[in-house]
Amino acid sequence: MRVPLSWLAEFVDLAPGTTSDDVHAALVKVGLEEEEVHSFELSGPIVVGEVLEFVEEPQSNGKTIRWCQVRVAPDGQTAADGGDAVHGIVCGAGNFFVGDKVVVTLPGAVLPGPFPIAPRKTYGHVSDGMIASVRELGIGDDHDGILRLSTLGLDPEVGTDAIALLGLDDEAVEINVTPDRGYAFSIRGVAREYSHATGATFRDPAAHGALTPSANEGFPVAFADDAPIHGRAGVSVFSTRIVRGIDATRPTPPWMVARLKLAGIRSISLPVDITNYVMLELGQPTHGYDLDKLSGGITVRRATAGEKITTLDEQVRALNAEDLLITDESGAIGIAGVMGGADTEISDSTSNVLIEAANFDPVSIARSARRHKLPSEAAKRFERGVDPQIAEAATARVAQLLVDLAGGTADAAGSLTGEAAAAAAILLPNGYVSGLIGVDYSADEIRGSLAEVGGTIADADGGLLVTPPSWRPDITDKSDLAEEVARIVGYERIPSVLPVAPAGRGLTREQRIRRTVADTLAAAGSTEIIAFPFLPKAQNDLYGAADALEVPQIKVANALDASAPFLRTTLLPGLIEAAKRNLSRGLTDVALYELGLVFTPEAGAQYGQAELPSGVQRPSAEQLAELNAGIPPQPRHIAALIVGNVVRKQPGQSAIPAGIADALAIVDQIALATGARIEIVQGRHKAMHPGRTAELRVAGQSVGFAGELLPQIALDADLPRVVAVVELDLDAVIALAEPLVEAAVIGTFPAATQDLTLLVGTEVPAAAVLAAVRDGAGELLEELHLVDDYRGTGLEPGQKSLTFALRFRAADRTLTAAEASEAKLAGAARAAELLGAATRE
């Protein structure tokens, strides 16, 4: 919200010499965050001049300039720049005449840009200043010609300071208004807050009562909301007034143009500028209709199926059944609280105006504004809450300005339909404020603060009964009242005390392990990403299950991206997209991981069927249970992707590309971090390379997979042919892991090492052979791993040779070679028994 200081000073006393920094500092004290300071960024001398004569001089470039003699000071006086009273000025515009009063920027002036003015030689003359246009002065976009002051209804003395004349000496402070404090989207609200901060006298602009034509005489308004959202009627108050005989072509006064510009709104026409001015002043959006274009009275209702409207921006908009409309007998003439219709728009020929101000339901307005992508200034205020008691004052203020500035006459016809609901009283228990805030507030401070913000206070048993003011819909319970006391008395009263964590609390086991897993992968060189949780159905089907053609999925009702409307069942597509983006930017060696939720609905189950509770009250325990039951399972997965080289080419070292071994190395890292014993067995997955896919199990239960993507899938994703990936259900891994990990005893006796080479069929997984050897070798076996897989010359077709390294150790003695050999042969015998393995000599 931008607040011009001259406007603010009309409703609250600003001490002499108050600067924008002073106003910002005061508003910060009551919780309104400062943003910027806005001004017209110009400086004088800029004066009123009178065109005495000019000569049109055609130029060789086809342009015609005017060599002008302009009086910039009364006859016999020195000009503001110290020069003669008459200046010679070159001007390229042709829309002014001899005798016109214009704005002259004299040498030494600076225009927005910045654009300093100095005498300069051009077109064969020395131009001693510049005659300014609206855009050059920074008060509008018009650059078609010179600003003639007569078009603004002004006839000032020559030499008058044009900066003050046009209101360009003002500046505005900008504040950040939080969504719960919609009343601060008005000069009225900010003036009240400045009064709270400084104690300056506040004068409520809604109480001026300058024009009070008789209401409820002759203009019919009806409410017909038969489909309220969450049971809240779309409109509660609707005020109308009529002004006849206006001249819509009259210029907007310079002071109003300047204030609107500083507030961030451009001048359009006098009637429109007046409605915008009142909206900024009071916080109540208003709208003007050409009365002669209306058919009958006004009805506020919901849209019907197939209904359309052409809005003021000339866009034809298909309406939704939730849209709240302003209608007459011809149909829709406006989307309530968002934008009016083109059919009843005020134009230069408008003579009679119907003024409307209403109080609309914030939810209805917010939904319509987002649905139609119309984030208007009016909608911004309605969706944050507008004072329901101010509609009639707003229409009176618009009518007053139309009478004063547009020459209209107030008509007795008008209406005030509906009645704002009274705010509910809130019980504030004795001692509650001090107990919550941690400051010992006196009873007078509490009463005084709540009365200052507009509350009505009455004594009650055990405390105070406080009724919030109509302009504060954000005050709904006792904690809000406590916040107001803290804010008004001053935040500096609240001590700064670091909280002490209560003993015995901290991370849960699951939280601790998840962090350890993430830290482990990051320490090993992988980079964490956070991908969007929305995917196309085909990607969920491809990566979300090993064999199933389709997997159960949840479709988002209002997807951000229509091409990806399903919640993810897997993390891999996000990693693949991130890798693709990095490779396109020249990062060819990439290791990524993500730890996040996936959504795994059960086939045939119905989710999201529970009725959503109203947002105006806390859901009950039963409602929360019903809502939670309607949420699909959301296990937390860990996934990683490696592409490129894991070791770069360097002197004496060839590059080592990533592959399945690196995916399995990540599995080992996760196993160490979780304390789980993850078993790796031959697996299958429709998105993975056959023979290069491992199924991962913990305690016999499948928890994920690792390996390499199918080369064609990798190429289709613009990645190299070899892409190593792994994905695990981390929640399942943690649940199945041993709750207590014990460190292994370090043996003190020497180890005996042996090698064992076995011949098996190529269809026999090496993991099965390793498991059989481990089972047969017995308790003396300390370590066993595969060191070679040979297939080729010297072997029968369909055979492979697997070589294992074995390490034996006893806890109580030094093993003999015979004992180690006996254990090794026992392992070989077990592999022969179970898998038909033969020892290779």
Coordinates of N, CA and C in Angstrom, one line a residue, residues 201-337:
T201 N -3.8 13.0 16.7 CA -5.2 13.0 16.6 C -5.7 12.4 15.3
F202 N -6.6 11.4 15.3 CA -7.1 10.8 14.1 C -8.5 11.3 13.8
R203 N -8.7 11.6 12.5 CA -10.0 12.1 12.1 C -10.6 11.1 11.0
D204 N -11.6 10.4 11.4 CA -12.2 9.3 10.5 C -12.8 9.9 9.3
P205 N -12.3 9.6 8.1 CA -12.9 10.1 6.9 C -14.3 9.5 6.6
A206 N -14.6 8.4 7.2 CA -15.9 7.8 7.0 C -17.0 8.5 7.8
A207 N -16.6 9.4 8.7 CA -17.6 10.1 9.5 C -17.8 11.5 9.1
H208 N -17.3 11.9 7.9 CA -17.5 13.3 7.5 C -18.9 13.7 7.2
G209 N -19.7 12.8 6.6 CA -21.1 13.1 6.4 C -21.4 14.3 5.6
A210 N -20.5 14.6 4.6 CA -20.7 15.8 3.8 C -21.9 15.8 2.9
L211 N -22.3 14.6 2.5 CA -23.4 14.5 1.6 C -24.3 13.3 2.0
T212 N -25.5 13.6 2.4 CA -26.3 12.5 2.9 C -27.7 12.5 2.3
P213 N -27.8 12.2 1.0 CA -29.1 12.2 0.3 C -29.9 11.0 1.0
S214 N -31.2 11.2 0.9 CA -32.1 10.2 1.4 C -31.9 8.9 0.7
A215 N -31.7 7.8 1.5 CA -31.6 6.5 0.9 C -32.9 5.7 1.0
N216 N -32.9 4.5 0.4 CA -34.1 3.6 0.4 C -35.3 4.3 -0.3
E217 N -35.0 5.1 -1.3 CA -36.1 5.7 -2.0 C -35.9 5.5 -3.5
G218 N -36.4 4.4 -4.0 CA -36.6 4.3 -5.4 C -35.7 3.5 -6.2
F219 N -34.6 2.9 -5.7 CA -33.8 2.0 -6.5 C -33.8 0.6 -6.0
P220 N -34.4 -0.3 -6.7 CA -34.5 -1.7 -6.1 C -33.2 -2.5 -6.2
V221 N -32.9 -3.2 -5.2 CA -31.8 -4.1 -5.1 C -32.2 -5.4 -4.4
A222 N -31.9 -6.5 -5.0 CA -32.3 -7.8 -4.4 C -31.1 -8.8 -4.3
F223 N -31.1 -9.6 -3.3 CA -30.1 -10.7 -3.1 C -30.7 -12.0 -3.5
A224 N -30.1 -12.8 -4.3 CA -30.6 -14.1 -4.7 C -29.5 -15.1 -4.8
D225 N -28.7 -15.2 -3.7 CA -27.6 -16.2 -3.7 C -28.1 -17.5 -3.2
D226 N -28.4 -18.4 -4.2 CA -29.0 -19.7 -3.8 C -27.9 -20.8 -3.7
A227 N -26.6 -20.4 -3.8 CA -25.6 -21.4 -3.7 C -24.4 -20.8 -2.9
P228 N -24.6 -20.5 -1.7 CA -23.5 -19.8 -0.9 C -22.3 -20.8 -0.7
I229 N -21.1 -20.3 -0.7 CA -19.9 -21.1 -0.5 C -19.7 -21.3 1.0
H230 N -19.6 -22.5 1.4 CA -19.5 -22.8 2.9 C -20.6 -22.2 3.7
G231 N -21.7 -22.1 3.1 CA -22.9 -21.5 3.8 C -22.8 -20.0 4.1
R232 N -21.8 -19.3 3.5 CA -21.7 -17.9 3.7 C -22.3 -17.2 2.5
A233 N -23.3 -16.3 2.7 CA -23.9 -15.5 1.7 C -22.8 -14.7 1.0
G234 N -23.0 -14.6 -0.4 CA -22.0 -13.8 -1.1 C -22.0 -12.4 -0.9
V235 N -23.1 -11.8 -0.4 CA -23.2 -10.4 -0.2 C -24.0 -10.1 1.1
S236 N -23.6 -9.2 1.9 CA -24.4 -8.9 3.1 C -24.9 -7.4 3.1
V237 N -24.2 -6.5 2.5 CA -24.6 -5.1 2.4 C -24.5 -4.6 1.0
F238 N -25.4 -3.8 0.5 CA -25.4 -3.2 -0.8 C -26.0 -1.8 -0.8
S239 N -25.1 -0.8 -1.0 CA -25.6 0.6 -0.9 C -25.5 1.2 -2.3
T240 N -26.5 2.0 -2.7 CA -26.5 2.7 -4.0 C -26.9 4.1 -3.8
R241 N -26.4 5.0 -4.6 CA -26.8 6.4 -4.7 C -26.7 6.8 -6.2
I242 N -27.5 7.8 -6.5 CA -27.6 8.3 -7.9 C -27.2 9.8 -7.9
V243 N -26.3 10.1 -8.9 CA -26.0 11.5 -9.2 C -26.3 11.7 -10.6
R244 N -27.0 12.8 -10.9 CA -27.5 13.1 -12.2 C -26.8 14.4 -12.8
G245 N -26.7 14.4 -14.1 CA -26.2 15.6 -14.8 C -24.7 15.9 -14.6
I246 N -23.9 14.8 -14.5 CA -22.5 15.0 -14.4 C -21.9 15.3 -15.8
D247 N -20.7 16.0 -15.8 CA -20.0 16.2 -17.1 C -18.8 15.3 -17.0
A248 N -18.9 14.1 -17.6 CA -17.8 13.1 -17.5 C -16.5 13.5 -18.2
T249 N -16.6 14.5 -19.0 CA -15.4 14.9 -19.8 C -14.5 15.9 -19.0
R250 N -15.0 16.4 -17.9 CA -14.2 17.3 -17.1 C -12.9 16.7 -16.7
P251 N -11.8 17.5 -16.6 CA -10.5 16.9 -16.2 C -10.5 16.6 -14.7
T252 N -9.7 15.6 -14.4 CA -9.4 15.2 -13.0 C -8.5 16.3 -12.4
P253 N -8.8 16.8 -11.3 CA -8.0 17.8 -10.7 C -6.5 17.3 -10.5
P254 N -5.6 18.2 -10.7 CA -4.1 17.8 -10.6 C -3.8 17.2 -9.3
W255 N -4.4 17.7 -8.2 CA -4.1 17.1 -6.9 C -4.5 15.6 -6.8
M256 N -5.7 15.3 -7.4 CA -6.2 13.9 -7.4 C -5.3 13.1 -8.3
V257 N -4.9 13.6 -9.5 CA -4.1 12.8 -10.4 C -2.7 12.5 -9.7
A258 N -2.2 13.5 -9.0 CA -0.9 13.3 -8.3 C -1.0 12.3 -7.2
R259 N -2.1 12.3 -6.4 CA -2.2 11.4 -5.3 C -2.4 9.9 -5.9
L260 N -3.3 9.8 -6.9 CA -3.5 8.5 -7.5 C -2.2 7.9 -8.1
K261 N -1.4 8.8 -8.7 CA -0.1 8.3 -9.3 C 0.8 7.9 -8.2
L262 N 0.9 8.6 -7.1 CA 1.8 8.2 -6.0 C 1.3 6.9 -5.4
A263 N 0.0 6.7 -5.4 CA -0.6 5.5 -4.8 C -0.5 4.3 -5.8
G264 N 0.0 4.5 -7.0 CA 0.2 3.4 -7.9 C -0.9 3.2 -8.9
I265 N -1.8 4.2 -9.0 CA -3.0 4.0 -9.9 C -3.0 5.2 -11.0
R266 N -3.1 4.8 -12.2 CA -3.0 5.9 -13.3 C -4.4 6.5 -13.4
S267 N -4.4 7.8 -13.8 CA -5.6 8.5 -14.1 C -6.3 8.0 -15.4
I268 N -7.6 7.8 -15.3 CA -8.3 7.3 -16.5 C -9.3 8.3 -17.0
S269 N -10.3 8.7 -16.1 CA -11.3 9.7 -16.4 C -11.8 10.1 -15.1
L270 N -12.4 11.3 -15.0 CA -12.9 11.8 -13.7 C -13.8 10.9 -12.9
P271 N -14.8 10.3 -13.5 CA -15.7 9.4 -12.7 C -14.9 8.2 -12.2
V272 N -14.1 7.6 -13.1 CA -13.3 6.4 -12.6 C -12.3 6.8 -11.6
D273 N -11.6 7.9 -11.8 CA -10.6 8.4 -10.8 C -11.3 8.6 -9.5
I274 N -12.5 9.1 -9.4 CA -13.2 9.4 -8.2 C -13.4 8.1 -7.4
T275 N -13.9 7.0 -8.2 CA -14.2 5.7 -7.5 C -12.9 5.1 -7.0
N276 N -11.8 5.2 -7.7 CA -10.5 4.7 -7.3 C -10.0 5.5 -6.1
Y277 N -10.2 6.8 -6.1 CA -9.8 7.7 -5.0 C -10.5 7.3 -3.7
V278 N -11.8 7.1 -3.8 CA -12.5 6.7 -2.6 C -12.1 5.3 -2.1
M279 N -11.9 4.4 -3.0 CA -11.4 3.1 -2.6 C -10.1 3.2 -1.8
L280 N -9.2 4.0 -2.3 CA -7.9 4.2 -1.5 C -8.1 4.9 -0.2
E281 N -9.0 5.8 -0.2 CA -9.2 6.7 1.0 C -9.9 5.9 2.1
L282 N -11.0 5.1 1.8 CA -11.8 4.4 2.8 C -11.5 2.9 2.8
G283 N -10.9 2.4 1.8 CA -10.7 0.9 1.8 C -11.9 0.2 1.3
Q284 N -13.0 0.9 0.8 CA -14.2 0.3 0.3 C -14.2 0.4 -1.2
P285 N -14.0 -0.6 -2.0 CA -14.2 -0.5 -3.4 C -15.6 -0.1 -3.8
T286 N -15.7 0.8 -4.8 CA -17.0 1.3 -5.3 C -17.0 1.1 -6.8
H287 N -18.1 1.2 -7.4 CA -18.3 1.1 -8.8 C -19.3 2.0 -9.3
G288 N -19.1 2.6 -10.5 CA -20.1 3.5 -11.1 C -20.7 2.9 -12.4
Y289 N -22.0 2.9 -12.5 CA -22.7 2.4 -13.7 C -23.3 3.6 -14.4
D290 N -23.3 3.5 -15.7 CA -24.1 4.5 -16.5 C -25.6 4.2 -16.3
L291 N -26.3 5.0 -15.5 CA -27.7 4.7 -15.1 C -28.6 4.5 -16.3
D292 N -28.3 5.2 -17.4 CA -29.2 5.2 -18.5 C -29.0 3.9 -19.3
K293 N -28.0 3.1 -19.0 CA -27.7 1.8 -19.7 C -28.2 0.7 -18.9
L294 N -28.7 0.9 -17.6 CA -29.2 -0.2 -16.8 C -30.7 -0.5 -17.2
S295 N -31.0 -1.8 -17.0 CA -32.4 -2.2 -17.3 C -33.0 -2.7 -16.0
G296 N -33.8 -1.8 -15.4 CA -34.5 -2.2 -14.1 C -33.5 -2.1 -13.0
G297 N -33.9 -2.9 -11.9 CA -33.1 -2.8 -10.7 C -31.9 -3.8 -10.8
I298 N -31.2 -4.0 -9.6 CA -30.0 -4.8 -9.5 C -30.3 -6.0 -8.7
T299 N -29.9 -7.2 -9.2 CA -29.9 -8.4 -8.4 C -28.5 -9.0 -8.3
V300 N -28.2 -9.4 -7.1 CA -26.9 -10.0 -6.8 C -27.1 -11.5 -6.7
R301 N -26.5 -12.3 -7.6 CA -26.8 -13.7 -7.7 C -25.6 -14.5 -8.2
R302 N -25.6 -15.8 -8.2 CA -24.6 -16.7 -8.7 C -24.8 -16.8 -10.2
A303 N -23.7 -17.1 -10.9 CA -23.8 -17.3 -12.4 C -24.6 -18.6 -12.7
T304 N -25.2 -18.6 -13.9 CA -25.8 -19.9 -14.4 C -25.0 -20.5 -15.4
A305 N -25.3 -21.8 -15.7 CA -24.5 -22.6 -16.6 C -24.5 -21.9 -18.0
G306 N -23.3 -21.8 -18.6 CA -23.1 -21.2 -19.9 C -23.2 -19.7 -20.0
E307 N -23.3 -19.0 -18.8 CA -23.4 -17.6 -18.9 C -22.1 -16.9 -19.1
K308 N -22.1 -15.8 -19.9 CA -20.9 -15.1 -20.2 C -21.0 -13.6 -19.9
I309 N -19.9 -12.9 -19.8 CA -19.9 -11.5 -19.6 C -18.7 -10.9 -20.3
T310 N -18.9 -9.7 -20.9 CA -17.8 -8.9 -21.4 C -17.4 -7.9 -20.4
T311 N -16.2 -8.0 -19.8 CA -15.7 -7.2 -18.8 C -15.1 -5.9 -19.3
L312 N -14.8 -5.0 -18.4 CA -14.3 -3.7 -18.8 C -13.0 -3.7 -19.7
D313 N -12.3 -4.8 -19.6 CA -11.0 -5.0 -20.4 C -11.4 -5.6 -21.7
E314 N -12.7 -5.6 -22.1 CA -13.1 -6.1 -23.4 C -12.9 -7.6 -23.6
Q315 N -12.7 -8.3 -22.6 CA -12.6 -9.8 -22.6 C -13.9 -10.5 -22.4
V316 N -14.3 -11.4 -23.3 CA -15.5 -12.2 -23.0 C -15.1 -13.4 -22.1
R317 N -15.8 -13.5 -21.0 CA -15.4 -14.4 -20.0 C -16.5 -15.4 -19.7
A318 N -16.2 -16.7 -19.8 CA -17.2 -17.7 -19.4 C -17.2 -17.8 -17.9
L319 N -18.4 -17.8 -17.4 CA -18.6 -17.7 -15.9 C -18.8 -19.1 -15.3
N320 N -18.4 -19.2 -14.1 CA -18.5 -20.4 -13.3 C -19.7 -20.3 -12.3
A321 N -20.3 -21.4 -12.0 CA -21.5 -21.4 -11.1 C -21.1 -20.7 -9.8
E322 N -19.9 -20.7 -9.4 CA -19.5 -20.1 -8.1 C -19.4 -18.6 -8.2
D323 N -19.3 -18.0 -9.4 CA -19.1 -16.6 -9.6 C -20.3 -15.8 -9.1
L324 N -20.0 -14.8 -8.3 CA -21.1 -13.9 -7.8 C -21.2 -12.8 -8.8
L325 N -22.4 -12.5 -9.2 CA -22.6 -11.5 -10.3 C -23.5 -10.3 -9.8
I326 N -23.2 -9.2 -10.4 CA -24.1 -8.0 -10.3 C -24.9 -8.1 -11.6
T327 N -26.2 -8.1 -11.6 CA -27.1 -8.3 -12.8 C -28.2 -7.3 -12.7
D328 N -28.7 -7.0 -14.0 CA -30.0 -6.3 -14.1 C -30.9 -7.1 -15.0
E329 N -31.9 -6.6 -15.5 CA -32.9 -7.4 -16.3 C -32.3 -7.9 -17.6
S330 N -31.2 -7.3 -18.0 CA -30.5 -7.7 -19.3 C -29.6 -8.9 -19.0
G331 N -29.2 -9.1 -17.8 CA -28.2 -10.2 -17.5 C -27.1 -9.6 -16.7
A332 N -25.9 -10.3 -16.7 CA -24.8 -9.9 -15.9 C -24.2 -8.6 -16.4
I333 N -23.9 -7.7 -15.4 CA -23.3 -6.4 -15.7 C -22.0 -6.2 -14.9
G334 N -21.6 -7.3 -14.2 CA -20.3 -7.2 -13.5 C -20.1 -8.4 -12.7
I335 N -18.8 -8.8 -12.5 CA -18.4 -9.9 -11.6 C -18.1 -9.2 -10.3
A336 N -19.0 -9.6 -9.3 CA -19.0 -8.8 -8.0 C -17.6 -8.8 -7.4
G337 N -17.2 -7.6 -7.1 CA -16.0 -7.4 -6.3 C -14.7 -7.5 -7.2

